[in-house]
């Protein structure tokens, strides 16, 4: 029989998967290739003066979350959680 591998060779000569599905940042659902309502949002990081530092955090939302109207709430909660984790701990 014919053997087909779903991999390709990258520049370094290593085998890598052709398709790695994303997961919704809010619900952890897999985002399929056919989910055309899904979005990926990069939130830029700024310094104390409000200038973009060149870094960003990526969030992905599936179509289900967007259709339910939960993506804005989810983004706010995820960003607040990330900011709280980045704050220095005072004991």
mmCIF file with all atom_site columns, C-alpha atoms in Angstrom:
data_model
loop_
_atom_site.group_PDB
_atom_site.id
_atom_site.type_symbol
_atom_site.label_atom_id
_atom_site.label_alt_id
_atom_site.label_comp_id
_atom_site.label_asym_id
_atom_site.label_entity_id
_atom_site.label_seq_id
_atom_site.pdbx_PDB_ins_code
_atom_site.Cartn_x
_atom_site.Cartn_y
_atom_site.Cartn_z
_atom_site.occupancy
_atom_site.B_iso_or_equiv
_atom_site.pdbx_formal_charge
_atom_site.auth_seq_id
_atom_site.auth_comp_id
_atom_site.auth_asym_id
_atom_site.auth_atom_id
_atom_site.pdbx_PDB_model_num
ATOM 1  C CA . UNK A 1 1  ? 0.000   0.000  0.000  1.00 0.00 ? 1  UNK A CA 1
ATOM 2  C CA . UNK A 1 2  ? 0.878   3.633  -0.250 1.00 0.00 ? 2  UNK A CA 1
ATOM 3  C CA . UNK A 1 3  ? 2.133   5.214  2.972  1.00 0.00 ? 3  UNK A CA 1
ATOM 4  C CA . UNK A 1 4  ? 1.363   8.913  3.445  1.00 0.00 ? 4  UNK A CA 1
ATOM 5  C CA . UNK A 1 5  ? 2.880   10.898 6.268  1.00 0.00 ? 5  UNK A CA 1
ATOM 6  C CA . UNK A 1 6  ? 1.238   14.179 7.305  1.00 0.00 ? 6  UNK A CA 1
ATOM 7  C CA . UNK A 1 7  ? 4.566   15.857 7.905  1.00 0.00 ? 7  UNK A CA 1
ATOM 8  C CA . UNK A 1 8  ? 6.906   18.103 6.021  1.00 0.00 ? 8  UNK A CA 1
ATOM 9  C CA . UNK A 1 9  ? 10.597  18.937 6.318  1.00 0.00 ? 9  UNK A CA 1
ATOM 10 C CA . UNK A 1 10 ? 11.541  22.388 7.652  1.00 0.00 ? 10 UNK A CA 1
ATOM 11 C CA . UNK A 1 11 ? 14.684  24.386 6.827  1.00 0.00 ? 11 UNK A CA 1
ATOM 12 C CA . UNK A 1 12 ? 16.765  22.558 9.462  1.00 0.00 ? 12 UNK A CA 1
ATOM 13 C CA . UNK A 1 13 ? 15.798  19.208 7.899  1.00 0.00 ? 13 UNK A CA 1
ATOM 14 C CA . UNK A 1 14 ? 13.507  18.164 10.756 1.00 0.00 ? 14 UNK A CA 1
ATOM 15 C CA . UNK A 1 15 ? 10.074  16.636 10.224 1.00 0.00 ? 15 UNK A CA 1
ATOM 16 C CA . UNK A 1 16 ? 7.247   18.889 11.425 1.00 0.00 ? 16 UNK A CA 1
ATOM 17 C CA . UNK A 1 17 ? 3.457   18.487 11.376 1.00 0.00 ? 17 UNK A CA 1
ATOM 18 C CA . UNK A 1 18 ? 1.588   20.106 8.510  1.00 0.00 ? 18 UNK A CA 1
ATOM 19 C CA . UNK A 1 19 ? -1.260  21.402 10.650 1.00 0.00 ? 19 UNK A CA 1
ATOM 20 C CA . UNK A 1 20 ? -1.349  22.085 14.360 1.00 0.00 ? 20 UNK A CA 1
ATOM 21 C CA . UNK A 1 21 ? -4.848  23.137 15.466 1.00 0.00 ? 21 UNK A CA 1
ATOM 22 C CA . UNK A 1 22 ? -5.238  26.091 17.812 1.00 0.00 ? 22 UNK A CA 1
ATOM 23 C CA . UNK A 1 23 ? -7.286  26.061 20.996 1.00 0.00 ? 23 UNK A CA 1
ATOM 24 C CA . UNK A 1 24 ? -9.702  28.732 22.134 1.00 0.00 ? 24 UNK A CA 1
ATOM 25 C CA . UNK A 1 25 ? -8.042  30.751 24.892 1.00 0.00 ? 25 UNK A CA 1
ATOM 26 C CA . UNK A 1 26 ? -11.312 31.071 26.799 1.00 0.00 ? 26 UNK A CA 1
ATOM 27 C CA . UNK A 1 27 ? -13.026 27.658 26.429 1.00 0.00 ? 27 UNK A CA 1
ATOM 28 C CA . UNK A 1 28 ? -10.062 25.424 25.461 1.00 0.00 ? 28 UNK A CA 1
ATOM 29 C CA . UNK A 1 29 ? -12.096 24.096 22.510 1.00 0.00 ? 29 UNK A CA 1
ATOM 30 C CA . UNK A 1 30 ? -10.110 23.040 19.472 1.00 0.00 ? 30 UNK A CA 1
ATOM 31 C CA . UNK A 1 31 ? -10.412 25.535 16.627 1.00 0.00 ? 31 UNK A CA 1
ATOM 32 C CA . UNK A 1 32 ? -10.851 23.529 13.450 1.00 0.00 ? 32 UNK A CA 1
ATOM 33 C CA . UNK A 1 33 ? -9.627  24.614 10.044 1.00 0.00 ? 33 UNK A CA 1
ATOM 34 C CA . UNK A 1 34 ? -13.263 25.110 9.005  1.00 0.00 ? 34 UNK A CA 1
ATOM 35 C CA . UNK A 1 35 ? -14.111 27.493 11.873 1.00 0.00 ? 35 UNK A CA 1
ATOM 36 C CA . UNK A 1 36 ? -14.178 30.665 9.787  1.00 0.00 ? 36 UNK A CA 1
ATOM 37 C CA . UNK A 1 37 ? -15.685 32.717 12.632 1.00 0.00 ? 37 UNK A CA 1
ATOM 38 C CA . UNK A 1 38 ? -12.622 32.230 14.841 1.00 0.00 ? 38 UNK A CA 1
ATOM 39 C CA . UNK A 1 39 ? -10.196 35.088 15.451 1.00 0.00 ? 39 UNK A CA 1
ATOM 40 C CA . UNK A 1 40 ? -6.685  35.483 16.779 1.00 0.00 ? 40 UNK A CA 1
ATOM 41 C CA . UNK A 1 41 ? -5.877  38.714 18.609 1.00 0.00 ? 41 UNK A CA 1
ATOM 42 C CA . UNK A 1 42 ? -2.397  39.993 19.478 1.00 0.00 ? 42 UNK A CA 1
ATOM 43 C CA . UNK A 1 43 ? -2.450  42.354 22.478 1.00 0.00 ? 43 UNK A CA 1
ATOM 44 C CA . UNK A 1 44 ? 0.588   44.626 22.456 1.00 0.00 ? 44 UNK A CA 1
ATOM 45 C CA . UNK A 1 45 ? 2.626   45.267 25.599 1.00 0.00 ? 45 UNK A CA 1
ATOM 46 C CA . UNK A 1 46 ? 3.454   48.848 26.549 1.00 0.00 ? 46 UNK A CA 1
ATOM 47 C CA . UNK A 1 47 ? 6.016   50.368 28.925 1.00 0.00 ? 47 UNK A CA 1
ATOM 48 C CA . UNK A 1 48 ? 5.372   52.895 31.711 1.00 0.00 ? 48 UNK A CA 1
ATOM 49 C CA . UNK A 1 49 ? 5.193   55.709 29.127 1.00 0.00 ? 49 UNK A CA 1
ATOM 50 C CA . UNK A 1 50 ? 2.580   53.907 27.037 1.00 0.00 ? 50 UNK A CA 1
ATOM 51 C CA . UNK A 1 51 ? 4.980   53.023 24.210 1.00 0.00 ? 51 UNK A CA 1
ATOM 52 C CA . UNK A 1 52 ? 4.765   49.672 22.440 1.00 0.00 ? 52 UNK A CA 1
ATOM 53 C CA . UNK A 1 53 ? 7.663   47.416 23.516 1.00 0.00 ? 53 UNK A CA 1
ATOM 54 C CA . UNK A 1 54 ? 7.568   45.095 20.492 1.00 0.00 ? 54 UNK A CA 1
ATOM 55 C CA . UNK A 1 55 ? 6.155   42.242 22.592 1.00 0.00 ? 55 UNK A CA 1
ATOM 56 C CA . UNK A 1 56 ? 2.616   40.920 22.486 1.00 0.00 ? 56 UNK A CA 1
ATOM 57 C CA . UNK A 1 57 ? 0.375   38.230 23.917 1.00 0.00 ? 57 UNK A CA 1
ATOM 58 C CA . UNK A 1 58 ? -1.720  36.150 21.516 1.00 0.00 ? 58 UNK A CA 1
ATOM 59 C CA . UNK A 1 59 ? -5.292  35.089 22.273 1.00 0.00 ? 59 UNK A CA 1
ATOM 60 C CA . UNK A 1 60 ? -7.463  32.911 20.024 1.00 0.00 ? 60 UNK A CA 1
ATOM 61 C CA . UNK A 1 61 ? -11.262 32.708 20.213 1.00 0.00 ? 61 UNK A CA 1
ATOM 62 C CA . UNK A 1 62 ? -13.390 30.076 18.506 1.00 0.00 ? 62 UNK A CA 1
ATOM 63 C CA . UNK A 1 63 ? -16.570 30.876 16.578 1.00 0.00 ? 63 UNK A CA 1
ATOM 64 C CA . UNK A 1 64 ? -18.694 29.368 19.355 1.00 0.00 ? 64 UNK A CA 1
ATOM 65 C CA . UNK A 1 65 ? -17.358 31.878 21.892 1.00 0.00 ? 65 UNK A CA 1
ATOM 66 C CA . UNK A 1 66 ? -17.833 34.767 19.478 1.00 0.00 ? 66 UNK A CA 1
ATOM 67 C CA . UNK A 1 67 ? -21.392 33.694 18.583 1.00 0.00 ? 67 UNK A CA 1
ATOM 68 C CA . UNK A 1 68 ? -22.262 33.521 22.282 1.00 0.00 ? 68 UNK A CA 1
ATOM 69 C CA . UNK A 1 69 ? -20.977 37.085 22.721 1.00 0.00 ? 69 UNK A CA 1
ATOM 70 C CA . UNK A 1 70 ? -18.396 35.983 25.276 1.00 0.00 ? 70 UNK A CA 1
ATOM 71 C CA . UNK A 1 71 ? -15.160 36.876 23.488 1.00 0.00 ? 71 UNK A CA 1
ATOM 72 C CA . UNK A 1 72 ? -14.947 40.439 24.839 1.00 0.00 ? 72 UNK A CA 1
ATOM 73 C CA . UNK A 1 73 ? -15.550 39.256 28.403 1.00 0.00 ? 73 UNK A CA 1
ATOM 74 C CA . UNK A 1 74 ? -13.096 36.387 27.905 1.00 0.00 ? 74 UNK A CA 1
ATOM 75 C CA . UNK A 1 75 ? -10.385 38.674 26.555 1.00 0.00 ? 75 UNK A CA 1
ATOM 76 C CA . UNK A 1 76 ? -10.797 41.070 29.493 1.00 0.00 ? 76 UNK A CA 1
ATOM 77 C CA . UNK A 1 77 ? -10.651 38.229 32.037 1.00 0.00 ? 77 UNK A CA 1
ATOM 78 C CA . UNK A 1 78 ? -7.636  36.564 30.404 1.00 0.00 ? 78 UNK A CA 1
ATOM 79 C CA . UNK A 1 79 ? -5.756  39.874 30.175 1.00 0.00 ? 79 UNK A CA 1
ATOM 80 C CA . UNK A 1 80 ? -6.545  40.762 33.812 1.00 0.00 ? 80 UNK A CA 1
ATOM 81 C CA . UNK A 1 81 ? -5.349  37.313 34.892 1.00 0.00 ? 81 UNK A CA 1
ATOM 82 C CA . UNK A 1 82 ? -2.106  37.758 32.928 1.00 0.00 ? 82 UNK A CA 1
ATOM 83 C CA . UNK A 1 83 ? -1.544  41.198 34.451 1.00 0.00 ? 83 UNK A CA 1
ATOM 84 C CA . UNK A 1 84 ? -2.151  39.902 37.980 1.00 0.00 ? 84 UNK A CA 1
ATOM 85 C CA . UNK A 1 85 ? 0.358   37.097 37.395 1.00 0.00 ? 85 UNK A CA 1
ATOM 86 C CA . UNK A 1 86 ? 2.964   39.626 36.197 1.00 0.00 ? 86 UNK A CA 1
ATOM 87 C CA . UNK A 1 87 ? 2.700   41.845 39.288 1.00 0.00 ? 87 UNK A CA 1
ATOM 88 C CA . UNK A 1 88 ? 5.409   41.432 41.946 1.00 0.00 ? 88 UNK A CA 1
ATOM 89 C CA . UNK A 1 89 ? 4.260   39.602 45.066 1.00 0.00 ? 89 UNK A CA 1
ATOM 90 C CA . UNK A 1 90 ? 4.420   41.491 48.357 1.00 0.00 ? 90 UNK A CA 1
ATOM 91 C CA . UNK A 1 91 ? 4.618   39.331 51.455 1.00 0.00 ? 91 UNK A CA 1
#
